[in-house]
PDB file of C-alpha atoms in Angstrom:
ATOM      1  CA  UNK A   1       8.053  99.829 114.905  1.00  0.00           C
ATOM      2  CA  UNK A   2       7.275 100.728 111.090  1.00  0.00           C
ATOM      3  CA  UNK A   3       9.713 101.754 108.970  1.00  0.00           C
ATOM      4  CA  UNK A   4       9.154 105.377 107.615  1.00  0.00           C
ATOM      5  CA  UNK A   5      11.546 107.884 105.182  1.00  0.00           C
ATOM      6  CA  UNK A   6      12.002 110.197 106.945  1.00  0.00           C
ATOM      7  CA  UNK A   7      13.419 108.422 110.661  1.00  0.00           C
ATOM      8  CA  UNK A   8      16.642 109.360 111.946  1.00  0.00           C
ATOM      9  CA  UNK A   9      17.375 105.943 112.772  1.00  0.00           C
ATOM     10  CA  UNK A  10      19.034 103.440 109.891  1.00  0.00           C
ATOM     11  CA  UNK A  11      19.797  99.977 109.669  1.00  0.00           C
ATOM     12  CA  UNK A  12      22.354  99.271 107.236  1.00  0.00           C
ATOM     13  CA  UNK A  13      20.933  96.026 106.002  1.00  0.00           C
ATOM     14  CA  UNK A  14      18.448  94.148 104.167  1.00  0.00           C
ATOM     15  CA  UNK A  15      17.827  91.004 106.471  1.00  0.00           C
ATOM     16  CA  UNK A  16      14.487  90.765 107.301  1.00  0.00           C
ATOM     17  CA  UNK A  17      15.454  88.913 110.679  1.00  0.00           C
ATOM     18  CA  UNK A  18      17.853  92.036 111.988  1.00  0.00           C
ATOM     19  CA  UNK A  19      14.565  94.342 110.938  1.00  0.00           C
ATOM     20  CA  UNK A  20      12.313  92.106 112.780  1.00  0.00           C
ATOM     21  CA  UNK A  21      14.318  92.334 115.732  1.00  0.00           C
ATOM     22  CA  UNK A  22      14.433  96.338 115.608  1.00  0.00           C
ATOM     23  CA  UNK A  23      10.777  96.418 115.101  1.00  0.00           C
ATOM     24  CA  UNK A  24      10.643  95.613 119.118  1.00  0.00           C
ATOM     25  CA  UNK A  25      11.765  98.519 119.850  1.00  0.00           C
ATOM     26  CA  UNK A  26       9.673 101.953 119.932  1.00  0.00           C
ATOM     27  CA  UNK A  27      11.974 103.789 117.747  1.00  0.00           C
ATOM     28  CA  UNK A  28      10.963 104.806 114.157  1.00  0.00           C
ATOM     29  CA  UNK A  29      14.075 103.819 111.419  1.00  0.00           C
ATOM     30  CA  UNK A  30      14.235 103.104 107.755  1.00  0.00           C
ATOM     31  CA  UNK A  31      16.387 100.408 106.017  1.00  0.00           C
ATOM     32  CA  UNK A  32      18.829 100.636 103.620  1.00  0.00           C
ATOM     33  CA  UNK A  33      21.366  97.850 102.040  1.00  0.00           C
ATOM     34  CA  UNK A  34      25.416  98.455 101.894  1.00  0.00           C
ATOM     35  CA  UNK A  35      27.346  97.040  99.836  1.00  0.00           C
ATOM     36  CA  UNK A  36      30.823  95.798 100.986  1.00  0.00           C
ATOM     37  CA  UNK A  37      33.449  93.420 100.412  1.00  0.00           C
ATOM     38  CA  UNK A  38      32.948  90.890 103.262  1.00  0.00           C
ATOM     39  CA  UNK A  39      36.351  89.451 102.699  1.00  0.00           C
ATOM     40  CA  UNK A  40      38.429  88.904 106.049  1.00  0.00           C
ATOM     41  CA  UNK A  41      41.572  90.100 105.784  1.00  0.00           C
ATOM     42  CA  UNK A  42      44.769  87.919 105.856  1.00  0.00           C
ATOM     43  CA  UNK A  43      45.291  87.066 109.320  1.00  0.00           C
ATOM     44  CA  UNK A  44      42.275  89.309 110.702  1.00  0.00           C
ATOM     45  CA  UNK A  45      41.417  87.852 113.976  1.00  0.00           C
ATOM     46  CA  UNK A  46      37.513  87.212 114.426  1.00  0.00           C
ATOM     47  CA  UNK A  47      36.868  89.804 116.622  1.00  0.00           C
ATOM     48  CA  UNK A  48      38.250  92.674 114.260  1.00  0.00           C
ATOM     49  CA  UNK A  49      36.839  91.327 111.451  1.00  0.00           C
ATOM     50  CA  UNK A  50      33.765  91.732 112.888  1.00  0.00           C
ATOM     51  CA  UNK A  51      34.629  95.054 114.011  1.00  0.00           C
ATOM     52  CA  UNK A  52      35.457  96.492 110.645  1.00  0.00           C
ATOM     53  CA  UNK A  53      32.332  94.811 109.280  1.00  0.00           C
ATOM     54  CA  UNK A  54      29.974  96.231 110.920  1.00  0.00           C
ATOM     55  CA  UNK A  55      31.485  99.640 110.883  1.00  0.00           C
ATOM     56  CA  UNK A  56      32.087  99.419 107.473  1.00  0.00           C
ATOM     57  CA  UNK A  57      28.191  98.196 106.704  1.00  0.00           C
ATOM     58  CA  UNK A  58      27.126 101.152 108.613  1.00  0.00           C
ATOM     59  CA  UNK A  59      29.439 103.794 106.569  1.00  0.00           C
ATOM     60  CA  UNK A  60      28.590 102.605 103.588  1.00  0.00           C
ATOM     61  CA  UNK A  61      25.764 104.221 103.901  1.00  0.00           C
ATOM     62  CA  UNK A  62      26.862 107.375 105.685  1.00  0.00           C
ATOM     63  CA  UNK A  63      27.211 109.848 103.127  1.00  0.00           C
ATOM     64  CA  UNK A  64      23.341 109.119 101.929  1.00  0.00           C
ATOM     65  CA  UNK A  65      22.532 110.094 105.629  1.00  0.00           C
ATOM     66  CA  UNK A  66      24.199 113.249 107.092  1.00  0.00           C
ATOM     67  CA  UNK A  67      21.192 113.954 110.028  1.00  0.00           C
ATOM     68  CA  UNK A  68      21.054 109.986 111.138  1.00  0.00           C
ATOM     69  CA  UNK A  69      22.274 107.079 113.637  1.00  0.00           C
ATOM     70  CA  UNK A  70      23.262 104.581 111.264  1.00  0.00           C
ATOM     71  CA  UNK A  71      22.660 100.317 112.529  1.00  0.00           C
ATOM     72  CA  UNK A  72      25.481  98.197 111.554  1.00  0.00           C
ATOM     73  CA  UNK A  73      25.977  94.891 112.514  1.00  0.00           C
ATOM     74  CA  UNK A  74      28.002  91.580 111.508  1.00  0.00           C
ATOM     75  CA  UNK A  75      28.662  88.032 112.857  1.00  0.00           C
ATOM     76  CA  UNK A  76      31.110  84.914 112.475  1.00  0.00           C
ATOM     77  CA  UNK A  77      30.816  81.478 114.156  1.00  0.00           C
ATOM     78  CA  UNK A  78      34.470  79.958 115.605  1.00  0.00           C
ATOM     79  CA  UNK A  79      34.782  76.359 116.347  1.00  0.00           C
ATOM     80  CA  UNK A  80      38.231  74.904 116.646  1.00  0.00           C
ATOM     81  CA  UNK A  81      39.874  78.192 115.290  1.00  0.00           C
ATOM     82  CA  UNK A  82      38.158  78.284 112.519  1.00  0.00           C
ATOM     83  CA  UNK A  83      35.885  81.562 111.248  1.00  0.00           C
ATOM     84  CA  UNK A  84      32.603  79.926 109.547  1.00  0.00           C
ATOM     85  CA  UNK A  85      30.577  82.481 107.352  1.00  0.00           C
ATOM     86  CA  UNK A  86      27.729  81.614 105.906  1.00  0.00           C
ATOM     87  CA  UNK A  87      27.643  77.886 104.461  1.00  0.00           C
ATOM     88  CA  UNK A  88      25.471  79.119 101.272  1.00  0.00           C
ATOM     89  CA  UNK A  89      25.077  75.385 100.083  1.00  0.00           C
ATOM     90  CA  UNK A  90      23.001  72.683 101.619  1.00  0.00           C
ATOM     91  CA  UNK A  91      25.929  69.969 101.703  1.00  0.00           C
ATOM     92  CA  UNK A  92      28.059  72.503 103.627  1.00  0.00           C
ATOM     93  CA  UNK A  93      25.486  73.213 105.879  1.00  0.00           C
ATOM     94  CA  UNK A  94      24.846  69.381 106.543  1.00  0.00           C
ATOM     95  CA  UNK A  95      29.399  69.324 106.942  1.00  0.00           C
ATOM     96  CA  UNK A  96      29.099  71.898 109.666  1.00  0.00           C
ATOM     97  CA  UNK A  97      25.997  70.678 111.859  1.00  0.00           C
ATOM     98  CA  UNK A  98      27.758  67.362 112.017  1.00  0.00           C
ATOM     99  CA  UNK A  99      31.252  68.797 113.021  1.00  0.00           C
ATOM    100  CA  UNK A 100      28.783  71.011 115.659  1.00  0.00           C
ATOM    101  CA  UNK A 101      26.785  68.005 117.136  1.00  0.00           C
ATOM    102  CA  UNK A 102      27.610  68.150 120.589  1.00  0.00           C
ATOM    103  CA  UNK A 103      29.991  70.473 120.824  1.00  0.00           C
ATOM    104  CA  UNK A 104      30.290  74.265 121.482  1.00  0.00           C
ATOM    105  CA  UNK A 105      30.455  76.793 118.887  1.00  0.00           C
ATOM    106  CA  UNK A 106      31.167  80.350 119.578  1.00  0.00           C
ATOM    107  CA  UNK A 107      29.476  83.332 117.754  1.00  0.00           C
ATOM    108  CA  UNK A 108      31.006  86.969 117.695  1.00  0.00           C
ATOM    109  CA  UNK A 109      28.593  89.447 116.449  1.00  0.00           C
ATOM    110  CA  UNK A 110      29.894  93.225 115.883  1.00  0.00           C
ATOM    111  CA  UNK A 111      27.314  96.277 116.272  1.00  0.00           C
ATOM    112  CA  UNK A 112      27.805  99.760 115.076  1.00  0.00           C
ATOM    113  CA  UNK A 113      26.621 102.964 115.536  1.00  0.00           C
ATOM    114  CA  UNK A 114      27.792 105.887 113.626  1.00  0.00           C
ATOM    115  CA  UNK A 115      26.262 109.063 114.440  1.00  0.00           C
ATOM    116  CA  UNK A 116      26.898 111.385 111.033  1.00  0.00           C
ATOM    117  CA  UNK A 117      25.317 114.178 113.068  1.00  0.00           C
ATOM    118  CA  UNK A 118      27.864 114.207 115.001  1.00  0.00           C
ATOM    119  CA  UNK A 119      30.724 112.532 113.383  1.00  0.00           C
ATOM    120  CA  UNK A 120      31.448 110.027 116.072  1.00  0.00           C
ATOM    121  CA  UNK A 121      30.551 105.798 116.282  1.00  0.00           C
ATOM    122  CA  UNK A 122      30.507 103.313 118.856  1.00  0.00           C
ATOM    123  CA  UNK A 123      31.648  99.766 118.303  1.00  0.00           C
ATOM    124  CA  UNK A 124      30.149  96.567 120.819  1.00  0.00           C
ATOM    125  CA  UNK A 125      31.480  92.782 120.163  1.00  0.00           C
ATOM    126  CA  UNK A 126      29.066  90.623 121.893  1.00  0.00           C
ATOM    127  CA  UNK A 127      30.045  87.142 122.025  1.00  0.00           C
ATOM    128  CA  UNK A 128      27.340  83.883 122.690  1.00  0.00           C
ATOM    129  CA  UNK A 129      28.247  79.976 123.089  1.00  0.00           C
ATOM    130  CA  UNK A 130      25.892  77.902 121.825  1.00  0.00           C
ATOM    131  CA  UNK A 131      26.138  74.033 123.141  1.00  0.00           C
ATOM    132  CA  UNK A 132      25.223  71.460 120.184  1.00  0.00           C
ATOM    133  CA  UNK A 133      23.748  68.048 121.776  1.00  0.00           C
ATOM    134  CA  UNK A 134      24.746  65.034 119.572  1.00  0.00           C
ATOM    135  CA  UNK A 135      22.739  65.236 116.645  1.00  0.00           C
ATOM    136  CA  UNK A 136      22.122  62.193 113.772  1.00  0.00           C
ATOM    137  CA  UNK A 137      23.103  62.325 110.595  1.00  0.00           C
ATOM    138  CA  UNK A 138      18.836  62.319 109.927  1.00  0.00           C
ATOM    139  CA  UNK A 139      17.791  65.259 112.106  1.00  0.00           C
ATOM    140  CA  UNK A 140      21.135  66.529 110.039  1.00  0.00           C
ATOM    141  CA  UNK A 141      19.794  66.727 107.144  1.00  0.00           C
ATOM    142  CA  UNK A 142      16.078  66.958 107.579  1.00  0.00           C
ATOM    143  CA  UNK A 143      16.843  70.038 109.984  1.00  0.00           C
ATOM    144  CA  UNK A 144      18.311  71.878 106.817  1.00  0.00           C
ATOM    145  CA  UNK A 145      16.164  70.684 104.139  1.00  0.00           C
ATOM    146  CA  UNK A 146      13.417  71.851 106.413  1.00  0.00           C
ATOM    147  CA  UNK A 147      14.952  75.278 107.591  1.00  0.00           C
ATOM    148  CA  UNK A 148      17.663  76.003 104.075  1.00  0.00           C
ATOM    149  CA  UNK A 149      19.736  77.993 107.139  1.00  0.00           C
ATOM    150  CA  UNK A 150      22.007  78.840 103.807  1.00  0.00           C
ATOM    151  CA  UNK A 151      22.483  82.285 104.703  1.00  0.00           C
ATOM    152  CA  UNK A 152      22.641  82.074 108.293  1.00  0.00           C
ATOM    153  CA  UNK A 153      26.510  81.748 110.289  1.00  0.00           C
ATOM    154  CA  UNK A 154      26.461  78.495 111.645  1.00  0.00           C
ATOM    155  CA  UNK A 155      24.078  76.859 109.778  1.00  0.00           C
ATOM    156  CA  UNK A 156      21.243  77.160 111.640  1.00  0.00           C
ATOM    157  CA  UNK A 157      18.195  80.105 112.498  1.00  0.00           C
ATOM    158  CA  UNK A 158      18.086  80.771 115.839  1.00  0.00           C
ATOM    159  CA  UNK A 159      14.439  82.453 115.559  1.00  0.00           C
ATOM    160  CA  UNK A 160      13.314  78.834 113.891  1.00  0.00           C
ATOM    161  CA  UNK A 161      13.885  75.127 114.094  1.00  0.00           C
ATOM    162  CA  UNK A 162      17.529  75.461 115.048  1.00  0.00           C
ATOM    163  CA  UNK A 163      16.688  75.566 118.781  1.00  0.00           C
ATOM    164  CA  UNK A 164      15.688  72.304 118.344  1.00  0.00           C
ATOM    165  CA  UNK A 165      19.552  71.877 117.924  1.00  0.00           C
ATOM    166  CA  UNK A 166      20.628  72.724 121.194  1.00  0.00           C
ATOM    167  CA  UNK A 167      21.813  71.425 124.747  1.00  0.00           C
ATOM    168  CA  UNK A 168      21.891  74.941 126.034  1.00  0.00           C
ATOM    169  CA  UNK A 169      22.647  78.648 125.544  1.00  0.00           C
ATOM    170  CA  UNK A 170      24.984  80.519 127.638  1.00  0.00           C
ATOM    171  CA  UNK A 171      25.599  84.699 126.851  1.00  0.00           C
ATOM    172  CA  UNK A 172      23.838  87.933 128.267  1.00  0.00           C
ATOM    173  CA  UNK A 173      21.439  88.130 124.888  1.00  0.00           C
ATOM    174  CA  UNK A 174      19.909  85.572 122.905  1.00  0.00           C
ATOM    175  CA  UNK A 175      19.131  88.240 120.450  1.00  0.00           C
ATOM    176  CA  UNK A 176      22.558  88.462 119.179  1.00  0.00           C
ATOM    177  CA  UNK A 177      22.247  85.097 117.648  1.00  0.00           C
ATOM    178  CA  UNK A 178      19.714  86.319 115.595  1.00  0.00           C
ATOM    179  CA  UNK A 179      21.972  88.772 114.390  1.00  0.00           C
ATOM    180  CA  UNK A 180      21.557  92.234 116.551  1.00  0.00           C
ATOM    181  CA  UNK A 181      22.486  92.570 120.239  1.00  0.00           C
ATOM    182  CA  UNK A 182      19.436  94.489 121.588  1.00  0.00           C
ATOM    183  CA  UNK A 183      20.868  95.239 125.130  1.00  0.00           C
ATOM    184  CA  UNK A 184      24.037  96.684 123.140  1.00  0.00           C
ATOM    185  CA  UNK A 185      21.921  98.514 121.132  1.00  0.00           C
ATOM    186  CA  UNK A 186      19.299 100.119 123.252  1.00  0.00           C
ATOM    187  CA  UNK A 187      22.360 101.285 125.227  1.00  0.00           C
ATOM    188  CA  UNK A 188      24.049 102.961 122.143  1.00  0.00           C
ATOM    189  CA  UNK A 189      20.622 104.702 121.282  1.00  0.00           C
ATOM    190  CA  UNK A 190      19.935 106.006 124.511  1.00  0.00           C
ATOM    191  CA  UNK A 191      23.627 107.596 124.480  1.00  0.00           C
ATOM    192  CA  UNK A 192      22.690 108.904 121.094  1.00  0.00           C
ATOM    193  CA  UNK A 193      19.045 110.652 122.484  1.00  0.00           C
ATOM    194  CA  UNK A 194      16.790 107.606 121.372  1.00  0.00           C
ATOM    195  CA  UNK A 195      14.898 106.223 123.571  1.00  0.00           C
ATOM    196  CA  UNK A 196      13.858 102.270 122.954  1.00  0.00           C
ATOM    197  CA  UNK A 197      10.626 102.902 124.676  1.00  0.00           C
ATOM    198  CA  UNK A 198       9.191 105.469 122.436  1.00  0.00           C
ATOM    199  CA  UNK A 199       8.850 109.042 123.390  1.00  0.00           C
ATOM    200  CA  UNK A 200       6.882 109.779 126.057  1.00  0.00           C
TER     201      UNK A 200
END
């Protein structure tokens, strides 16, 4: 759907992949970047970091938008209890697909909702498990000289070559990969009054 000024519906971001995601929806929004300390806190567990993430990303931008539904969203990747952000460097990238290769990484993604019309949010953690199968040390590194999945968690795009990656998928929405849980969010906006097919 195109973006226009004057929607009702905000995502509180500037990645082009969450916006291309919401454009498959029938519901008219606008797009605007918070800015946050993404930080965890000492001893945060992944699934309320997350949590405060997204709901922070999303009332960042409250006060600019007192009439709206505000998008926020976040994700980490766990493997072997660690949280894995974004590797923002090609050699870490290359360190985490081979600790990955053919194993199973976990991804947490946080949505949020506020509603500043009506001073209330909503808060989903939808969790995915990707399956790695045992990848070379070549496909390694010509996978992310190919794909520069810098800014990605996990090292790898979903929406690109990284499904080249994988032994299998197992969660109720491949979109949350990507970086927004559609299902989880079509449900918040039709609590909210939108409706993900458009108005009739």
């Amino acid at each position: 759907m195109p973006q226009t000024d004057n929607a009702t519906l905000v995502l509180a971001s500037s990645s082009r992949f969450r916006q291309a995601l919401l454009d498959r929806l029938l519901v008219p929004y606008q797009c605007c970047s918070p800015d946050i300390d993404e930080t965890p806190y000492s001893n945060e567990t992944p699934s309320a970091l997350v949590h405060r993430l997204a709901l922070s990303k999303a009332n960042a931008v409250a006060e600019r938008f007192p009439n709206h539904c505000i998008i926020g969203s976040d994700q980490v990747a766990l493997f072997e209890g660690d949280i894995l952000g974004k590797p923002h460097t090609e050699e870490r990238a290359r360190e985490n697909l081979t600790r990955f290769s053919g194993q199973k990484v976990t991804f947490l993604t946080g949505l949020a909702l506020v509603d500043t019309r009506h001073q209330r949010h909503h808060v989903h953690i939808e969790p995915f498990e990707v399956f790695f199968r045992s990848l070379s040390q070549q496909e390694i590194a010509r996978y992310v000289a190919l794909e520069q999945p810098l800014d990605s968690s996990g090292s790898f795009r979903m929406e690109g070559l990284g499904i080249s990656l994988f032994e299998k998928l197992e969660g109720r929405d491949p979109n949350a990969l990507i970086g927004l849980p559609l299902i989880a969010l079509c449900d918040m906006l039709r609590q909210a009054g939108m409706n993900p097919l458009g108005d009739a």
